[in-house]
Amino acid sequence: MNLSDSINSVSSINSIDLNTVGREMYKLISELYPICRSITGDGLRETLRHIQTYIPLSIHEIPTGTEVFDWTVPKEWNIRDAYIKNSKGEKIVDYKKSNLHLVNYSIPFHQKVSLNELKEHLFSLPEHPDWIPYRTSYYRENWGFCLTHHQWLELKDEEYEVCIDSSLEKGHLSYGEYYHQGRGLDEVLISSHACHPSLCNDNLSGVALTTFLAKHLTPLSLRYSYRFLFIPGTIGSIAWLCLNESKVPRIKHGLVVACVGDPSRLTYKRSRRGDAEIDKAVTHVLKHSDQDCEIMDFAPYGYDERQFCSPAFNLPVGSLTRTPHGRFPQYHTSADNLDLVHPEYLADSFATYLSVLDVLENNRKYLNQNPKCEPQLGKRGLYRAVGGSADDGTDELAMLWVLNLSDGKHTLLDISERSGLPFDLIRDGAKALFEHKLLKEC
Amino acid sequence: MNLSDSINSVSSINSIDLNTVGREMYKLISELYPICRSITGDGLRETLRHIQTYIPLSIHEIPTGTEVFDWTVPKEWNIRDAYIKNSKGEKIVDYKKSNLHLVNYSIPFHQKVSLNELKEHLFSLPEHPDWIPYRTSYYRENWGFCLTHHQWLELKDEEYEVCIDSSLEKGHLSYGEYYHQGRGLDEVLISSHACHPSLCNDNLSGVALTTFLAKHLTPLSLRYSYRFLFIPGTIGSIAWLCLNESKVPRIKHGLVVACVGDPSRLTYKRSRRGDAEIDKAVTHVLKHSDQDCEIMDFAPYGYDERQFCSPAFNLPVGSLTRTPHGRFPQYHTSADNLDLVHPEYLADSFATYLSVLDVLENNRKYLNQNPKCEPQLGKRGLYRAVGGSADDGTDELAMLWVLNLSDGKHTLLDISERSGLPFDLIRDGAKALFEHKLLKEC
Amino acid sequence: MNLSDSINSVSSINSIDLNTVGREMYKLISELYPICRSITGDGLRETLRHIQTYIPLSIHEIPTGTEVFDWTVPKEWNIRDAYIKNSKGEKIVDYKKSNLHLVNYSIPFHQKVSLNELKEHLFSLPEHPDWIPYRTSYYRENWGFCLTHHQWLELKDEEYEVCIDSSLEKGHLSYGEYYHQGRGLDEVLISSHACHPSLCNDNLSGVALTTFLAKHLTPLSLRYSYRFLFIPGTIGSIAWLCLNESKVPRIKHGLVVACVGDPSRLTYKRSRRGDAEIDKAVTHVLKHSDQDCEIMDFAPYGYDERQFCSPAFNLPVGSLTRTPHGRFPQYHTSADNLDLVHPEYLADSFATYLSVLDVLENNRKYLNQNPKCEPQLGKRGLYRAVGGSADDGTDELAMLWVLNLSDGKHTLLDISERSGLPFDLIRDGAKALFEHKLLKEC
């Protein structure tokens, strides 16, 4: 294995045109936006097939009734149409205008109901009267509609015709998986939930970023193998973990990708372990960016890190988002639309993910081959010829740090952290020293 | 053993009427206030007998001369009267007006003395000219009087008659002990010094709180056994530790109770260990109260924690006070009287002690019985039926935290601390999960 | 061995007259200032011989060509004269006016050169146009001159005569070493670089302080042996470590002495270990001085701590300076002259070094011989006779802390740190307890 190959492989991606990638991700989001996804059904399947036009994704189907740990794969849900008509026969709420209007997983229903009965099945947001909320009822058979609060206020005391042309029957739960083989079997897991209907930041942005990460890593020879999952939230990760339990120990690092297109600062939620290498890598990259960022502790709430970090797995999986789960006002409403996400923020998130992967790919331990005193860098052309000036070149300083701490106990990331120097500089210093045989890999 | 019994037992006390308890504690203080206590003698004995009217206290008597580690139980001191008369025969300092006027443990003395000689035996507080200081001379035979600085300034150059009608003879050192047997032999030690004469906050407040804690725990079946000590300061704890050394290893947690009636914020002084369970429990309770509080590190100065935390014992004993030892201006003066302590602050201190005991009683480790991914709480009625809203119920969150961290390494208190949720909520979450067989005790 | 001897030995130095020592150090600096030192040669040799008039220094000579780890001892450099003459034959740059004018280690050279050619060999400081920079070319054969920027600006386009009457030939590298035998073989290393020409703070100040430390410790019987090194920077410490490798394990603590005469606050740069006893000792002394100070983490840049802290040695060697390496504007310029250093700051640095050595000499572990409860200090005359006042004497408190923490796990310095009390007080408390047989050495 050639160190410099390894050192360059991911960071070479940084030469890609981020503006273009940002626009391509936005385009993919736009293509997927109209589809009504759920945790099962044809909308999810159609989404995965569309992703196959970008990357060679495998689509897996798990039959209804399959027991996965404490859970059971539910019946498959499909929806054709749904509406509420008033007494004049006018459609006052229409699924065809927005798939958020229907409570996701609503059972088939066609009946006349009074206003009072109807209201028990309606959801609106008085604090945002123009927005339609997004609600689900996956595990309890029920039906309901979501509407703007303006619509809700206009409801009169009359009889309504409720029609939900859905099916809830034995079928399958679908998910997509793409595995990129690296030089070793140790894996990096990149997971995004793909079960939300017309909602952009949560989580078509995550789906798009995962797709483009996979696309860009595909041509590269990498240290790690990469596993990309496009799964329905909760039940998808539970099913994957249950059916792939033997592969779980290979996962050495992981990130749950969600909400990566909005204009806010980047936020990293640590893994349950809190000090895993992925935690240190993301923290390092964020702190050395010139942007504001937030680092949060793990909590057993949010996205699929809940399952990856359950106590028996306790995987080193964190979540790198922009505004996190539940913290933006448009979250789980019709306002999480194509206006909320922007190519430039998608591109910034993408670049940050790449920087993190670059750290993981290059974060090794080396052994200083001249550990007694400094080696004479000058005779190797690695040190300034004229001495005496007060300024220390950061390149020289990076090499001195690498030499000083390459005692078999410190990774390059540890050295970056202790020195306060960015990983790139430490990595390049290590590369120069390695090429002069002053370092050996540990 | 039934978990829910255990979980409810102490917290059920929280339904008691704190106002009433505050008034009852204040009444006990008022009853004990006039008595002239010391580290031995009838005043201490009378105090312990009075406490027996509240709880079934055992009174122990240790003979003078008993060697207790490096110390010897001193002669017993009793006092009948003491005064200073001027040349006209007027009593200008009179023990009967305040027992603080006499230096505690003054030897018998009756003699005429000049002003100069007298002044060598007088103590006053120029900075608080209306207050009488409290001084002692337990271990060096001496005599003296304490007076207000106004009194001191009025002394004329004449001859004075000094009379101290005390006795210092072979006798006993008395202390009170009450042991409440729990379900196990592990003990919680609650200790208060009962040797101060007419001083309210230091420490009739501690005596009263200890008495009422004992009274309220008595009817309960508890996890721990509870040992309540009413002892003379320093020599009392040394004697108890020496004569009960075989019981010491049973003490798993302890608190020294003092200065719990003044209006200031609560202060906790950590045990010598600094991170014992009692330290974590008190800190948690104080931080989750909505009041200001102070957490101090251990120092080998203060009350009987000095002895309990001596290096060979190093017991997990902290001290929970309001204003601590020596830090209020009225400390060890006649101004530490019935005006300094208040029923409402006594009650607040009492409630805080109960909350701490509730943590100790319920702080166990559990094992998640479904450690691979989350169990499906919804099918057990423990999770909301409609999904999608941004808010997470704190009850659900508490259960998710308990499940996530119940891996055999975290107590419920650890889980409270990591989650930032109050112990009550975590305890109740654990109870619900336990009842659904999702947890087992570790 | 007698504890009180040990406890007093270094601190007794504090009775010396610091003003006098400050003036004596300044005088030594003045004597050494005119000499043109380098990493080899007669200037360095003359400097070491002059130090021999103060302390019985051994001068060691290592032949050119000796291999020391990755380095080779260079040829010996000597300089007689150097100048630049303009076309009128006027000396416009003259080594005899300041030895900084010549780039240190310039090869012999005598030739006429054009302005353009000359400029490639000139160094000036546009931001400080009156100052001459200090530059070196030890390991690459070259020549050059340093001049003020005013001089540089006046250069005309004419032909110049450059004359460097130097020699660069087989010879020796010289260094000075003084070993003061203590009661044990464990060593404290005090090292200063002595290779700079006419520069005062960096590092004649360090040379002077090292000399006077050695002089003052010489009459004392000490716990540790002390090794004082006066070495050329980098190559000197590398050579010493290589040729004395068997002695290296004896070094238990060390300090690199540099820049100790300027008016700024004291700065301590930690050893690579970061938490070595020397790090704790210096930090304690600085924090308990009433002066501002700075504590910096280790970095593999600066002075000879780079070599002492290389990974295979990883010695507990820090560096105690005033303004550190490279951080004062006069650093490595002609402005680092006799005006920059002051007797009073030299004396303050000297006193701080002594306080640090006092901590090292007296920092032991003791065992409380009465670990169950407090011993009765009063009966030994170590505790106040009258009880009750709020104030605790700090002497009593120091003894209580020593008793409480002398459990075989805490040194006196640990006890100082945990108690917040200055080391002196803790040391004196330990001494009193030891004399009363309440402590034994561990």
mmCIF file of C-alpha atoms in Angstrom, chain B residues 159-350:
data_model
loop_
_atom_site.group_PDB
_atom_site.id
_atom_site.type_symbol
_atom_site.label_atom_id
_atom_site.label_comp_id
_atom_site.label_asym_id
_atom_site.label_seq_id
_atom_site.Cartn_x
_atom_site.Cartn_y
_atom_site.Cartn_z
ATOM 1 C CA GLU B 159 -12.305 45.060 92.427
ATOM 2 C CA TYR B 160 -14.748 42.431 91.136
ATOM 3 C CA GLU B 161 -16.207 39.313 92.663
ATOM 4 C CA VAL B 162 -16.115 36.425 90.226
ATOM 5 C CA CYS B 163 -18.266 33.421 91.046
ATOM 6 C CA ILE B 164 -18.509 30.259 88.906
ATOM 7 C CA ASP B 165 -20.545 27.575 90.619
ATOM 8 C CA SER B 166 -19.612 24.740 88.249
ATOM 9 C CA SER B 167 -18.305 21.241 88.690
ATOM 10 C CA LEU B 168 -15.766 19.376 86.557
ATOM 11 C CA GLU B 169 -15.610 15.807 87.789
ATOM 12 C CA LYS B 170 -15.538 12.189 86.714
ATOM 13 C CA GLY B 171 -18.822 11.420 85.030
ATOM 14 C CA HIS B 172 -19.947 10.637 81.483
ATOM 15 C CA LEU B 173 -20.186 11.893 77.954
ATOM 16 C CA SER B 174 -23.753 11.447 76.677
ATOM 17 C CA TYR B 175 -24.971 11.014 73.132
ATOM 18 C CA GLY B 176 -28.195 9.972 71.455
ATOM 19 C CA GLU B 177 -28.600 7.374 68.730
ATOM 20 C CA TYR B 178 -31.625 6.167 66.817
ATOM 21 C CA TYR B 179 -31.406 3.330 64.338
ATOM 22 C CA HIS B 180 -34.196 2.666 61.848
ATOM 23 C CA GLN B 181 -33.831 -0.789 60.327
ATOM 24 C CA GLY B 182 -34.302 -0.914 56.585
ATOM 25 C CA ARG B 183 -34.605 -3.853 54.215
ATOM 26 C CA GLY B 184 -30.819 -4.135 54.054
ATOM 27 C CA LEU B 185 -27.900 -3.564 56.353
ATOM 28 C CA ASP B 186 -26.339 -0.787 54.275
ATOM 29 C CA GLU B 187 -26.699 2.427 56.203
ATOM 30 C CA VAL B 188 -27.293 6.113 55.738
ATOM 31 C CA LEU B 189 -25.774 8.157 58.560
ATOM 32 C CA ILE B 190 -27.454 11.399 59.628
ATOM 33 C CA SER B 191 -25.444 13.211 62.273
ATOM 34 C CA SER B 192 -25.926 16.488 64.133
ATOM 35 C CA HIS B 193 -23.952 18.065 66.927
ATOM 36 C CA ALA B 194 -26.030 18.822 70.005
ATOM 37 C CA CYS B 195 -23.457 20.408 72.291
ATOM 38 C CA HIS B 196 -24.029 24.120 71.798
ATOM 39 C CA PRO B 197 -25.880 26.133 74.476
ATOM 40 C CA SER B 198 -28.432 28.803 73.475
ATOM 41 C CA LEU B 199 -27.581 28.980 69.782
ATOM 42 C CA CYS B 200 -30.345 28.294 67.292
ATOM 43 C CA ASN B 201 -29.031 27.928 63.775
ATOM 44 C CA ASP B 202 -25.829 26.244 65.007
ATOM 45 C CA ASN B 203 -27.173 23.825 65.855
ATOM 46 C CA LEU B 204 -30.656 23.438 67.294
ATOM 47 C CA SER B 205 -31.802 23.722 63.687
ATOM 48 C CA GLY B 206 -29.774 20.615 62.828
ATOM 49 C CA VAL B 207 -31.007 18.791 65.910
ATOM 50 C CA ALA B 208 -34.611 19.573 64.981
ATOM 51 C CA LEU B 209 -34.230 18.578 61.332
ATOM 52 C CA THR B 210 -32.550 15.301 62.279
ATOM 53 C CA THR B 211 -35.354 14.585 64.776
ATOM 54 C CA PHE B 212 -38.079 15.191 62.207
ATOM 55 C CA LEU B 213 -36.329 13.221 59.484
ATOM 56 C CA ALA B 214 -36.165 10.291 61.880
ATOM 57 C CA LYS B 215 -39.807 10.753 62.845
ATOM 58 C CA HIS B 216 -40.967 10.779 59.224
ATOM 59 C CA LEU B 217 -38.875 7.849 58.029
ATOM 60 C CA THR B 218 -39.906 5.656 60.980
ATOM 61 C CA PRO B 219 -43.177 4.345 59.510
ATOM 62 C CA LEU B 220 -41.562 3.507 56.151
ATOM 63 C CA SER B 221 -40.031 0.334 54.779
ATOM 64 C CA LEU B 222 -36.807 1.545 53.250
ATOM 65 C CA ARG B 223 -33.979 0.132 51.196
ATOM 66 C CA TYR B 224 -31.342 1.493 53.553
ATOM 67 C CA SER B 225 -31.096 1.386 57.305
ATOM 68 C CA TYR B 226 -30.812 4.849 58.814
ATOM 69 C CA ARG B 227 -28.655 5.813 61.781
ATOM 70 C CA PHE B 228 -29.330 9.170 63.450
ATOM 71 C CA LEU B 229 -26.726 10.585 65.824
ATOM 72 C CA PHE B 230 -27.083 13.475 68.273
ATOM 73 C CA ILE B 231 -23.559 13.954 69.527
ATOM 74 C CA PRO B 232 -21.264 16.523 71.088
ATOM 75 C CA GLY B 233 -19.040 17.991 68.353
ATOM 76 C CA THR B 234 -15.611 16.443 67.639
ATOM 77 C CA ILE B 235 -15.273 14.292 70.806
ATOM 78 C CA GLY B 236 -18.716 12.795 70.151
ATOM 79 C CA SER B 237 -18.008 11.643 66.619
ATOM 80 C CA ILE B 238 -14.543 10.442 67.611
ATOM 81 C CA ALA B 239 -16.007 8.448 70.491
ATOM 82 C CA TRP B 240 -18.782 7.013 68.325
ATOM 83 C CA LEU B 241 -16.376 5.978 65.568
ATOM 84 C CA CYS B 242 -14.014 4.391 68.094
ATOM 85 C CA LEU B 243 -16.664 2.462 69.996
ATOM 86 C CA ASN B 244 -18.623 1.444 66.886
ATOM 87 C CA GLU B 245 -15.762 0.770 64.504
ATOM 88 C CA SER B 246 -17.224 -2.542 63.379
ATOM 89 C CA LYS B 247 -20.364 -0.780 62.139
ATOM 90 C CA VAL B 248 -18.488 1.831 60.130
ATOM 91 C CA PRO B 249 -18.201 -0.213 56.914
ATOM 92 C CA ARG B 250 -21.987 -0.354 56.693
ATOM 93 C CA ILE B 251 -22.189 3.413 56.203
ATOM 94 C CA LYS B 252 -22.734 3.905 52.473
ATOM 95 C CA HIS B 253 -23.855 7.522 52.554
ATOM 96 C CA GLY B 254 -23.992 10.217 55.191
ATOM 97 C CA LEU B 255 -24.828 13.806 55.905
ATOM 98 C CA VAL B 256 -23.830 16.117 58.724
ATOM 99 C CA VAL B 257 -26.804 18.348 59.513
ATOM 100 C CA ALA B 258 -26.107 21.879 60.713
ATOM 101 C CA CYS B 259 -27.231 25.483 60.202
ATOM 102 C CA VAL B 260 -30.407 24.581 58.329
ATOM 103 C CA GLY B 261 -32.760 27.316 59.557
ATOM 104 C CA ASP B 262 -31.397 30.655 58.326
ATOM 105 C CA PRO B 263 -32.749 32.483 55.278
ATOM 106 C CA SER B 264 -29.762 31.945 52.973
ATOM 107 C CA ARG B 265 -29.408 29.572 50.052
ATOM 108 C CA LEU B 266 -28.531 25.930 50.584
ATOM 109 C CA THR B 267 -24.869 24.956 50.562
ATOM 110 C CA TYR B 268 -23.445 21.516 50.116
ATOM 111 C CA LYS B 269 -19.944 20.651 51.179
ATOM 112 C CA ARG B 270 -18.741 17.554 49.405
ATOM 113 C CA SER B 271 -17.298 14.520 51.129
ATOM 114 C CA ARG B 272 -13.533 14.036 51.050
ATOM 115 C CA ARG B 273 -14.059 11.635 48.133
ATOM 116 C CA GLY B 274 -15.709 14.415 46.183
ATOM 117 C CA ASP B 275 -17.552 12.135 43.773
ATOM 118 C CA ALA B 276 -19.352 9.778 46.120
ATOM 119 C CA GLU B 277 -22.953 8.926 45.385
ATOM 120 C CA ILE B 278 -24.086 11.258 48.190
ATOM 121 C CA ASP B 279 -22.155 14.069 46.510
ATOM 122 C CA LYS B 280 -23.822 13.385 43.194
ATOM 123 C CA ALA B 281 -27.257 12.999 44.766
ATOM 124 C CA VAL B 282 -27.159 16.270 46.700
ATOM 125 C CA THR B 283 -25.663 18.152 43.778
ATOM 126 C CA HIS B 284 -28.373 16.830 41.484
ATOM 127 C CA VAL B 285 -31.165 17.787 43.857
ATOM 128 C CA LEU B 286 -29.771 21.281 44.430
ATOM 129 C CA LYS B 287 -29.165 21.962 40.746
ATOM 130 C CA HIS B 288 -32.666 20.864 39.813
ATOM 131 C CA SER B 289 -34.308 22.957 42.512
ATOM 132 C CA ASP B 290 -35.329 26.345 41.217
ATOM 133 C CA GLN B 291 -33.248 28.052 43.883
ATOM 134 C CA ASP B 292 -29.741 29.414 44.025
ATOM 135 C CA CYS B 293 -27.326 27.079 45.798
ATOM 136 C CA GLU B 294 -23.631 26.574 46.407
ATOM 137 C CA ILE B 295 -21.488 23.465 46.096
ATOM 138 C CA MET B 296 -18.211 23.554 48.022
ATOM 139 C CA ASP B 297 -15.282 21.186 48.015
ATOM 140 C CA PHE B 298 -14.396 19.257 51.119
ATOM 141 C CA ALA B 299 -12.055 20.879 53.623
ATOM 142 C CA PRO B 300 -10.917 19.292 56.889
ATOM 143 C CA TYR B 301 -12.593 22.014 58.910
ATOM 144 C CA GLY B 302 -16.199 22.556 59.921
ATOM 145 C CA TYR B 303 -18.275 19.993 61.816
ATOM 146 C CA ASP B 304 -18.054 16.265 62.404
ATOM 147 C CA GLU B 305 -17.375 15.500 58.729
ATOM 148 C CA ARG B 306 -13.779 16.233 59.825
ATOM 149 C CA GLN B 307 -13.808 12.944 61.706
ATOM 150 C CA PHE B 308 -16.037 10.899 59.382
ATOM 151 C CA CYS B 309 -13.779 11.931 56.504
ATOM 152 C CA SER B 310 -10.464 11.334 58.296
ATOM 153 C CA PRO B 311 -8.204 9.309 56.015
ATOM 154 C CA ALA B 312 -8.599 5.897 57.627
ATOM 155 C CA PHE B 313 -12.411 6.149 57.477
ATOM 156 C CA ASN B 314 -12.849 8.358 54.404
ATOM 157 C CA LEU B 315 -16.599 7.909 54.638
ATOM 158 C CA PRO B 316 -18.886 9.276 51.928
ATOM 159 C CA VAL B 317 -20.262 11.902 54.295
ATOM 160 C CA GLY B 318 -20.967 15.440 53.177
ATOM 161 C CA SER B 319 -22.659 18.324 54.911
ATOM 162 C CA LEU B 320 -25.832 20.014 53.711
ATOM 163 C CA THR B 321 -26.397 23.375 55.365
ATOM 164 C CA ARG B 322 -27.809 26.755 54.578
ATOM 165 C CA THR B 323 -25.081 29.306 55.452
ATOM 166 C CA PRO B 324 -22.156 27.103 56.344
ATOM 167 C CA HIS B 325 -19.900 27.023 59.421
ATOM 168 C CA GLY B 326 -18.484 30.396 60.410
ATOM 169 C CA ARG B 327 -19.853 32.328 57.445
ATOM 170 C CA PHE B 328 -22.807 34.185 58.980
ATOM 171 C CA PRO B 329 -22.070 37.162 61.248
ATOM 172 C CA GLN B 330 -24.273 35.836 64.050
ATOM 173 C CA TYR B 331 -22.274 32.580 64.115
ATOM 174 C CA HIS B 332 -21.285 31.691 67.690
ATOM 175 C CA THR B 333 -22.889 34.793 69.197
ATOM 176 C CA SER B 334 -26.051 35.608 71.090
ATOM 177 C CA ALA B 335 -27.504 36.839 67.783
ATOM 178 C CA ASP B 336 -27.847 33.217 66.647
ATOM 179 C CA ASN B 337 -31.198 33.219 68.404
ATOM 180 C CA LEU B 338 -34.840 32.425 67.692
ATOM 181 C CA ASP B 339 -35.026 35.344 65.248
ATOM 182 C CA LEU B 340 -32.357 33.929 62.947
ATOM 183 C CA VAL B 341 -34.193 30.700 62.146
ATOM 184 C CA HIS B 342 -37.568 30.495 60.427
ATOM 185 C CA PRO B 343 -40.117 27.709 59.995
ATOM 186 C CA GLU B 344 -40.152 28.191 56.220
ATOM 187 C CA TYR B 345 -36.394 27.721 55.811
ATOM 188 C CA LEU B 346 -36.390 24.773 58.184
ATOM 189 C CA ALA B 347 -39.139 23.259 56.041
ATOM 190 C CA ASP B 348 -37.240 23.955 52.815
ATOM 191 C CA SER B 349 -34.129 22.291 54.245
ATOM 192 C CA PHE B 350 -36.226 19.347 55.422
#
